[in-house]
């Protein structure tokens, strides 16, 4: 099974190793899930991109430089991550609605013995559906699932097992090293038919058999006729105005596990006088996160702090809790800035501070998020123009 070392150097090394395969080989092999430890056609870059140990900008530019148009399928998959973040940024109420649905699901688990048993069996990989059970056990054991398996898993969870989708999304966030609020929540909504009303994703036995090389064949075990779930989608809000407010002068920099590459952060006009960092992975899931998920997040922030010390020439402080941020900030007569935290647990934690830090956006988000108000095609048509421009770097 792939090993994930939570450092920028490891992410760059993985990118370099994958680049020769980012063109036609990826496009032709990305949908096949041959099993744990045999996912040679995909990049395994997602934990590094999720924590921004490496950035979407440098990955897409590197792939395009190596393969040109042949890398477009891989580039589009990277852009999906930006699309999900931008879409949720325009509709933060969807995140709040998910959290409320999760609380309702947890309450149902406490009061319904039948649901509780079905939920336990699904999480433990004891449903009797061989493919689903194998994926559940792989996820818990390795903190990773092939993307196609994630879609099948979510579909079976929702439409065959009839479990609340929010509980499944939470299960993923508990165990996935690359799990984040936008990609995870909205992918589950997409499978359920909530993202694009009336359009859901049904796992089909024939498709599973074909793309697992006949490792699994759940004929007769899946509901392949279920109707999509329904829910009203709120209208989008504008891109946050913070994107248009430059920050200058002496500052204190706060790093977090949503963005761990201070080396490429655009701080033109700023002089960093103090640095602190905090990993906050536990609130991603209701029962906290698995040890491997916590270790990756903490390791990523530790690596970011080491990078910041080298870049800014100041000693970095390791914080243990979000309550420590205010104490640290009060020790400096400086405005506190932080890499922009998109909608999710980190943003929630920062928003309730007595004096929330000012956010520093990335050029990638400035480019992608305005095109993420509707479907992915709206963004996809702008990708060639971005790739033809000078590399944005951040």
Coordinates of C-alpha atoms in Angstrom, one line a residue:
X1 CA 0.0 0.0 0.0
X2 CA 1.1 3.6 -0.7
X3 CA 2.9 5.4 2.1
X4 CA 2.1 9.0 2.6
X5 CA 4.8 11.2 4.3
X6 CA 3.3 14.6 5.3
X7 CA 6.0 16.9 3.9
X8 CA 6.2 19.1 0.8
X9 CA 9.4 17.3 -0.3
X10 CA 7.5 14.0 -0.3
X11 CA 4.6 15.6 -2.3
X12 CA 7.0 17.0 -4.9
X13 CA 8.8 13.6 -5.1
X14 CA 5.5 11.9 -5.7
X15 CA 4.6 14.5 -8.3
X16 CA 7.9 14.0 -10.1
X17 CA 7.4 10.2 -10.1
X18 CA 3.8 10.5 -11.5
X19 CA 4.4 13.1 -14.2
X20 CA 5.5 10.6 -16.9
X21 CA 2.1 9.0 -16.4
X22 CA 0.0 12.1 -16.3
X23 CA -1.0 12.0 -19.9
X24 CA -2.6 9.2 -21.9
X25 CA -1.8 6.5 -19.3
X26 CA -3.8 8.4 -16.7
X27 CA -6.7 9.1 -19.0
X28 CA -6.9 5.4 -20.0
X29 CA -6.4 3.8 -16.6
X30 CA -7.8 6.2 -14.0
X31 CA -11.2 4.5 -13.7
X32 CA -9.8 1.0 -13.0
X33 CA -9.5 0.0 -9.4
X34 CA -7.3 -3.1 -9.3
X35 CA -7.1 -3.2 -5.5
X36 CA -5.0 -1.9 -2.6
X37 CA -1.4 -1.3 -3.4
X38 CA -2.0 -1.6 -7.2
X39 CA -3.4 1.8 -8.1
X40 CA -0.5 2.6 -10.5
X41 CA -2.6 4.7 -12.9
X42 CA -3.5 7.4 -10.4
X43 CA -1.3 10.0 -8.8
X44 CA -1.9 9.6 -5.0
X45 CA -1.3 13.4 -4.8
X46 CA -4.7 14.1 -3.1
X47 CA -3.4 14.2 0.5
X48 CA -0.8 16.7 -0.5
X49 CA -3.2 18.8 -2.5
X50 CA -5.8 18.7 0.3
X51 CA -3.4 20.2 2.8
X52 CA -1.7 22.3 0.1
X53 CA 1.7 20.9 0.8
X54 CA 1.8 21.2 -3.0
X55 CA -0.5 23.5 -4.8
X56 CA -3.0 22.9 -7.6
X57 CA -1.3 25.6 -9.7
X58 CA 2.1 23.9 -9.7
X59 CA 0.6 20.5 -10.3
X60 CA -1.5 21.5 -13.3
X61 CA 1.3 23.6 -14.8
X62 CA 3.8 20.7 -14.4
X63 CA 1.4 18.2 -16.0
X64 CA 0.7 20.6 -18.9
X65 CA 4.4 21.3 -19.5
X66 CA 5.1 17.5 -19.6
X67 CA 2.2 16.4 -21.8
X68 CA 0.3 19.4 -23.2
X69 CA -3.3 18.6 -24.2
X70 CA -2.8 14.9 -23.4
X71 CA -2.7 15.8 -19.7
X72 CA -6.1 17.5 -19.8
X73 CA -8.0 14.7 -18.1
X74 CA -5.7 14.7 -15.2
X75 CA -5.7 18.5 -15.1
X76 CA -9.5 18.5 -15.0
X77 CA -9.5 16.1 -12.1
X78 CA -7.3 18.5 -10.2
X79 CA -9.6 21.4 -11.2
X80 CA -12.6 19.5 -9.8
X81 CA -11.1 20.0 -6.3
X82 CA -11.0 23.8 -6.9
X83 CA -14.5 23.6 -8.4
X84 CA -15.9 21.9 -5.3
X85 CA -14.2 24.5 -3.0
X86 CA -15.5 27.4 -5.0
X87 CA -19.0 26.0 -5.3
X88 CA -19.2 25.6 -1.5
X89 CA -17.6 29.0 -0.9
X90 CA -20.5 30.5 -2.9
X91 CA -23.0 28.4 -0.9
X92 CA -21.8 28.1 2.8
X93 CA -25.3 27.3 3.8
X94 CA -24.9 23.8 2.2
X95 CA -22.1 23.1 4.7
X96 CA -24.2 24.2 7.6
X97 CA -27.1 22.1 6.2
X98 CA -24.8 19.0 6.0
X99 CA -23.7 19.5 9.6
X100 CA -27.3 19.8 10.8
X101 CA -28.2 16.6 8.8
X102 CA -25.3 14.9 10.4
X103 CA -26.6 15.8 13.9
X104 CA -30.0 14.4 12.9
X105 CA -28.3 11.2 11.7
X106 CA -26.4 10.9 15.0
X107 CA -29.7 11.4 16.9
X108 CA -31.3 8.6 14.8
X109 CA -28.4 6.3 15.6
X110 CA -29.0 6.9 19.3
X111 CA -32.7 6.1 19.1
X112 CA -33.0 3.4 16.4
X113 CA -31.4 0.0 17.1
X114 CA -32.0 -1.2 13.5
X115 CA -30.3 1.8 12.0
X116 CA -27.4 1.6 14.5
X117 CA -26.8 -2.1 13.6
X118 CA -26.9 -1.3 9.9
X119 CA -24.5 1.6 10.3
X120 CA -22.1 -0.5 12.4
X121 CA -22.1 -3.2 9.8
X122 CA -21.4 -0.8 7.0
X123 CA -18.5 0.9 8.8
X124 CA -17.1 -2.5 9.8
X125 CA -17.4 -4.0 6.3
X126 CA -19.9 -6.6 7.4
X127 CA -22.9 -6.0 5.1
X128 CA -22.4 -9.2 3.0
X129 CA -21.8 -7.1 -0.1
X130 CA -18.3 -8.2 -0.9
X131 CA -17.1 -5.2 -2.8
X132 CA -18.6 -2.7 -0.3
X133 CA -17.2 -4.6 2.7
X134 CA -13.7 -4.7 1.1
X135 CA -13.7 -1.0 0.5
X136 CA -14.9 -0.2 4.0
X137 CA -12.1 -2.3 5.4
X138 CA -9.5 -0.8 3.0
X139 CA -10.5 2.7 4.0
X140 CA -10.2 2.1 7.7
X141 CA -6.9 0.2 7.3
X142 CA -5.2 2.5 4.8
X143 CA -6.9 5.9 4.9
X144 CA -7.4 5.9 1.1
X145 CA -9.8 4.7 -1.5
X146 CA -9.6 4.8 -5.3
X147 CA -12.0 7.6 -6.6
X148 CA -14.2 5.2 -8.5
X149 CA -14.5 3.0 -5.4
X150 CA -15.6 6.1 -3.4
X151 CA -18.4 6.7 -5.9
X152 CA -19.6 3.1 -5.8
X153 CA -19.3 3.0 -2.0
X154 CA -21.3 6.2 -1.6
X155 CA -24.0 4.9 -4.0
X156 CA -24.4 1.6 -2.2
X157 CA -24.5 3.3 1.2
X158 CA -27.3 5.7 0.0
X159 CA -29.4 3.6 -2.4
X160 CA -28.9 0.0 -1.4
X161 CA -28.2 0.2 2.3
X162 CA -30.5 3.2 2.7
X163 CA -28.3 4.9 5.3
X164 CA -28.3 8.7 5.8
X165 CA -25.8 10.1 3.3
X166 CA -24.4 12.5 5.9
X167 CA -23.3 9.6 8.1
X168 CA -21.4 8.2 5.1
X169 CA -19.7 11.5 4.4
X170 CA -18.7 11.7 8.0
X171 CA -17.3 8.2 7.9
X172 CA -15.1 9.2 4.9
X173 CA -13.9 12.3 6.7
X174 CA -13.0 10.3 9.7
X175 CA -10.7 8.0 7.7
X176 CA -9.5 9.7 4.5
X177 CA -6.2 11.5 4.6
X178 CA -7.4 13.7 1.8
X179 CA -10.9 14.3 3.1
X180 CA -12.0 17.9 3.1
X181 CA -15.3 19.7 3.5
X182 CA -15.9 20.7 -0.1
X183 CA -14.7 17.7 -2.1
X184 CA -16.2 15.1 0.3
X185 CA -19.5 16.8 1.1
X186 CA -20.3 17.8 -2.4
X187 CA -19.2 14.5 -3.9
X188 CA -21.6 12.6 -1.6
X189 CA -24.3 15.1 -2.6
X190 CA -23.5 14.5 -6.3
X191 CA -23.9 10.8 -5.9
X192 CA -27.2 11.3 -4.0
X193 CA -28.6 13.5 -6.8
X194 CA -28.6 16.6 -4.6
X195 CA -25.9 18.6 -6.4
X196 CA -27.5 18.3 -9.8
X197 CA -31.2 17.8 -9.0
X198 CA -32.5 14.7 -10.6
X199 CA -29.1 13.3 -11.6
X200 CA -27.7 10.7 -9.2
X201 CA -25.0 8.0 -9.5
X202 CA -26.2 4.4 -9.2
X203 CA -23.6 1.8 -8.6
X204 CA -24.1 -1.0 -11.1
X205 CA -22.8 -4.6 -10.8
X206 CA -21.6 -4.7 -14.4
X207 CA -19.6 -1.5 -14.0
X208 CA -18.0 -2.7 -10.8
X209 CA -17.0 -6.0 -12.4
X210 CA -15.6 -4.3 -15.4
X211 CA -13.5 -1.7 -13.6
X212 CA -12.3 -4.0 -10.8
X213 CA -11.1 -6.5 -13.4
X214 CA -13.7 -8.9 -12.1
X215 CA -12.4 -8.8 -8.6
X216 CA -16.0 -8.1 -7.6
X217 CA -19.3 -8.9 -9.2
X218 CA -22.2 -7.9 -6.9
X219 CA -25.0 -9.0 -9.3
X220 CA -28.4 -9.2 -7.6
X221 CA -27.1 -7.4 -4.5
X222 CA -27.5 -3.7 -5.5
X223 CA -30.5 -1.5 -6.0
X224 CA -29.9 -0.2 -9.5
X225 CA -33.3 1.5 -9.9
X226 CA -33.4 3.8 -6.9
X227 CA -34.7 7.4 -7.3
X228 CA -32.4 10.3 -6.5
X229 CA -32.7 12.2 -3.2
X230 CA -34.2 15.7 -3.4
X231 CA -33.3 19.0 -1.7
X232 CA -33.5 22.7 -2.6
X233 CA -30.1 24.3 -3.4
X234 CA -29.6 27.9 -2.1
X235 CA -28.6 30.6 -4.6
X236 CA -24.9 31.5 -4.7
X237 CA -23.4 34.4 -2.9
X238 CA -20.6 36.6 -4.4
X239 CA -16.9 35.6 -4.0
X240 CA -15.8 36.8 -0.5
X241 CA -14.7 40.5 -0.6
X242 CA -11.5 39.6 1.3
X243 CA -10.1 38.7 -2.1
X244 CA -9.9 42.4 -3.0
X245 CA -8.3 43.7 0.2
X246 CA -4.5 43.8 0.1
X247 CA -2.5 43.4 3.3
X248 CA 0.7 45.2 3.9
X249 CA 3.2 46.1 6.7
X250 CA 4.5 44.0 9.6
X251 CA 2.3 41.0 10.4
X252 CA 2.1 37.8 12.4
X253 CA 1.4 34.7 10.2
X254 CA -0.9 31.9 11.5
X255 CA -0.6 28.6 9.5
X256 CA -3.2 25.8 9.6
X257 CA -3.8 22.4 8.0
X258 CA -5.9 23.7 5.1
X259 CA -2.8 25.4 3.6
X260 CA 0.7 24.2 4.4
X261 CA 2.9 25.9 1.8
X262 CA 3.9 29.3 3.1
X263 CA 6.8 29.3 0.6
X264 CA 4.4 30.1 -2.3
X265 CA 1.9 32.3 -0.4
X266 CA 1.8 35.8 -1.9
X267 CA 2.8 38.1 0.9
X268 CA 4.1 41.0 -1.2
X269 CA 4.1 44.1 0.9
X270 CA 4.2 42.2 4.2
X271 CA 7.0 41.6 6.6
X272 CA 6.4 38.5 8.7
X273 CA 7.6 39.1 12.3
X274 CA 6.1 36.1 14.0
X275 CA 4.8 32.7 12.9
X276 CA 2.6 30.1 14.6
X277 CA 0.8 27.0 13.4
X278 CA -2.1 24.8 14.4
X279 CA -3.4 21.5 13.1
X280 CA -7.2 21.1 13.7
X281 CA -8.2 17.8 12.1
X282 CA -10.4 16.5 14.9
X283 CA -13.5 18.6 14.1
X284 CA -13.6 17.2 10.5
X285 CA -15.7 14.3 11.8
X286 CA -18.2 13.9 14.7
X287 CA -16.2 11.1 16.3
X288 CA -12.8 12.8 15.6
X289 CA -10.5 11.5 12.9
X290 CA -8.5 8.3 12.6
X291 CA -4.9 8.4 13.9
X292 CA -3.4 8.3 10.4
X293 CA -5.5 11.3 9.4
X294 CA -4.5 13.3 12.5
X295 CA -0.8 12.3 12.0
X296 CA -0.8 13.6 8.4
X297 CA -2.5 16.9 9.3
X298 CA -0.1 17.5 12.2
X299 CA 2.9 16.5 10.2
X300 CA 1.9 18.8 7.4
X301 CA 1.6 21.8 9.7
X302 CA 5.0 20.9 11.3
X303 CA 6.5 20.8 7.8
X304 CA 4.9 24.2 7.0
X305 CA 6.3 25.7 10.2
X306 CA 9.8 24.5 9.3
X307 CA 9.4 26.1 5.8
X308 CA 8.2 29.3 7.3
X309 CA 11.2 29.5 9.6
X310 CA 13.5 29.2 6.6
X311 CA 11.6 31.7 4.5
X312 CA 11.0 34.4 7.1
X313 CA 13.9 33.9 9.5
X314 CA 11.8 33.8 12.6
X315 CA 11.1 31.1 15.2
X316 CA 7.8 29.4 14.7
X317 CA 5.5 28.5 17.6
X318 CA 3.5 25.3 17.7
X319 CA 0.0 25.8 19.1
X320 CA -2.0 23.0 20.6
X321 CA -5.6 24.3 20.5
X322 CA -7.6 27.0 18.7
X323 CA -8.0 28.8 22.1
X324 CA -4.2 29.3 22.0
X325 CA -4.5 31.5 18.9
X326 CA -5.8 34.4 20.9
X327 CA -3.2 34.1 23.5
X328 CA -0.4 33.9 20.9
X329 CA -1.9 36.9 19.0
X330 CA -2.1 39.0 22.1
X331 CA 1.6 38.6 22.6
X332 CA 2.3 40.5 19.4
X333 CA 1.3 44.1 18.6
X334 CA 0.7 43.0 15.0
X335 CA -2.2 42.2 12.7
X336 CA -2.6 38.4 12.3
X337 CA -2.9 37.0 8.8
X338 CA -3.5 33.5 7.7
X339 CA -3.9 31.6 4.4
X340 CA -7.5 31.7 3.4
X341 CA -9.4 28.8 4.9
X342 CA -12.3 27.7 2.7
X343 CA -15.7 26.8 4.1
X344 CA -15.2 24.0 6.6
X345 CA -14.0 23.2 10.2
X346 CA -10.9 25.4 10.1
X347 CA -12.8 28.4 8.8
X348 CA -15.5 27.7 11.5
X349 CA -12.8 27.7 14.2
X350 CA -11.2 30.9 13.0
X351 CA -14.5 32.7 12.6
X352 CA -15.3 32.5 16.4
X353 CA -12.0 34.0 17.6
X354 CA -12.3 37.3 19.4
X355 CA -10.4 38.9 16.5
X356 CA -10.4 36.6 13.5
X357 CA -7.2 36.8 11.4
X358 CA -7.2 38.5 8.0
X359 CA -7.1 35.9 5.2
X360 CA -4.6 35.8 2.4
X361 CA -6.1 34.2 -0.8
X362 CA -4.2 32.4 -3.4
X363 CA -4.1 33.3 -7.1
X364 CA -5.5 29.8 -8.0
X365 CA -8.7 30.5 -5.9
X366 CA -9.1 33.9 -7.4
X367 CA -9.0 32.3 -10.9
X368 CA -11.2 29.2 -10.2
X369 CA -13.8 30.2 -7.7
X370 CA -15.7 32.9 -9.8
X371 CA -16.4 30.1 -12.3
X372 CA -17.8 27.6 -9.8
X373 CA -21.3 29.0 -9.4
X374 CA -23.0 26.4 -11.6
X375 CA -21.8 23.1 -13.1
X376 CA -18.2 22.1 -13.7
X377 CA -18.5 22.9 -17.5
X378 CA -18.6 26.6 -16.6
X379 CA -15.1 26.2 -15.1
X380 CA -13.8 23.7 -17.6
X381 CA -14.1 26.0 -20.5
X382 CA -11.7 28.5 -18.8
X383 CA -9.0 25.9 -18.1
X384 CA -7.2 26.3 -21.5
X385 CA -6.9 30.1 -21.0
X386 CA -5.4 29.5 -17.6
X387 CA -2.9 26.9 -18.9
X388 CA -1.8 29.2 -21.7
X389 CA -1.0 32.0 -19.3
X390 CA 2.1 32.3 -17.2
X391 CA 2.3 29.9 -14.3
X392 CA 0.6 31.5 -11.3
X393 CA 2.6 29.5 -8.7
X394 CA 0.1 29.7 -5.9

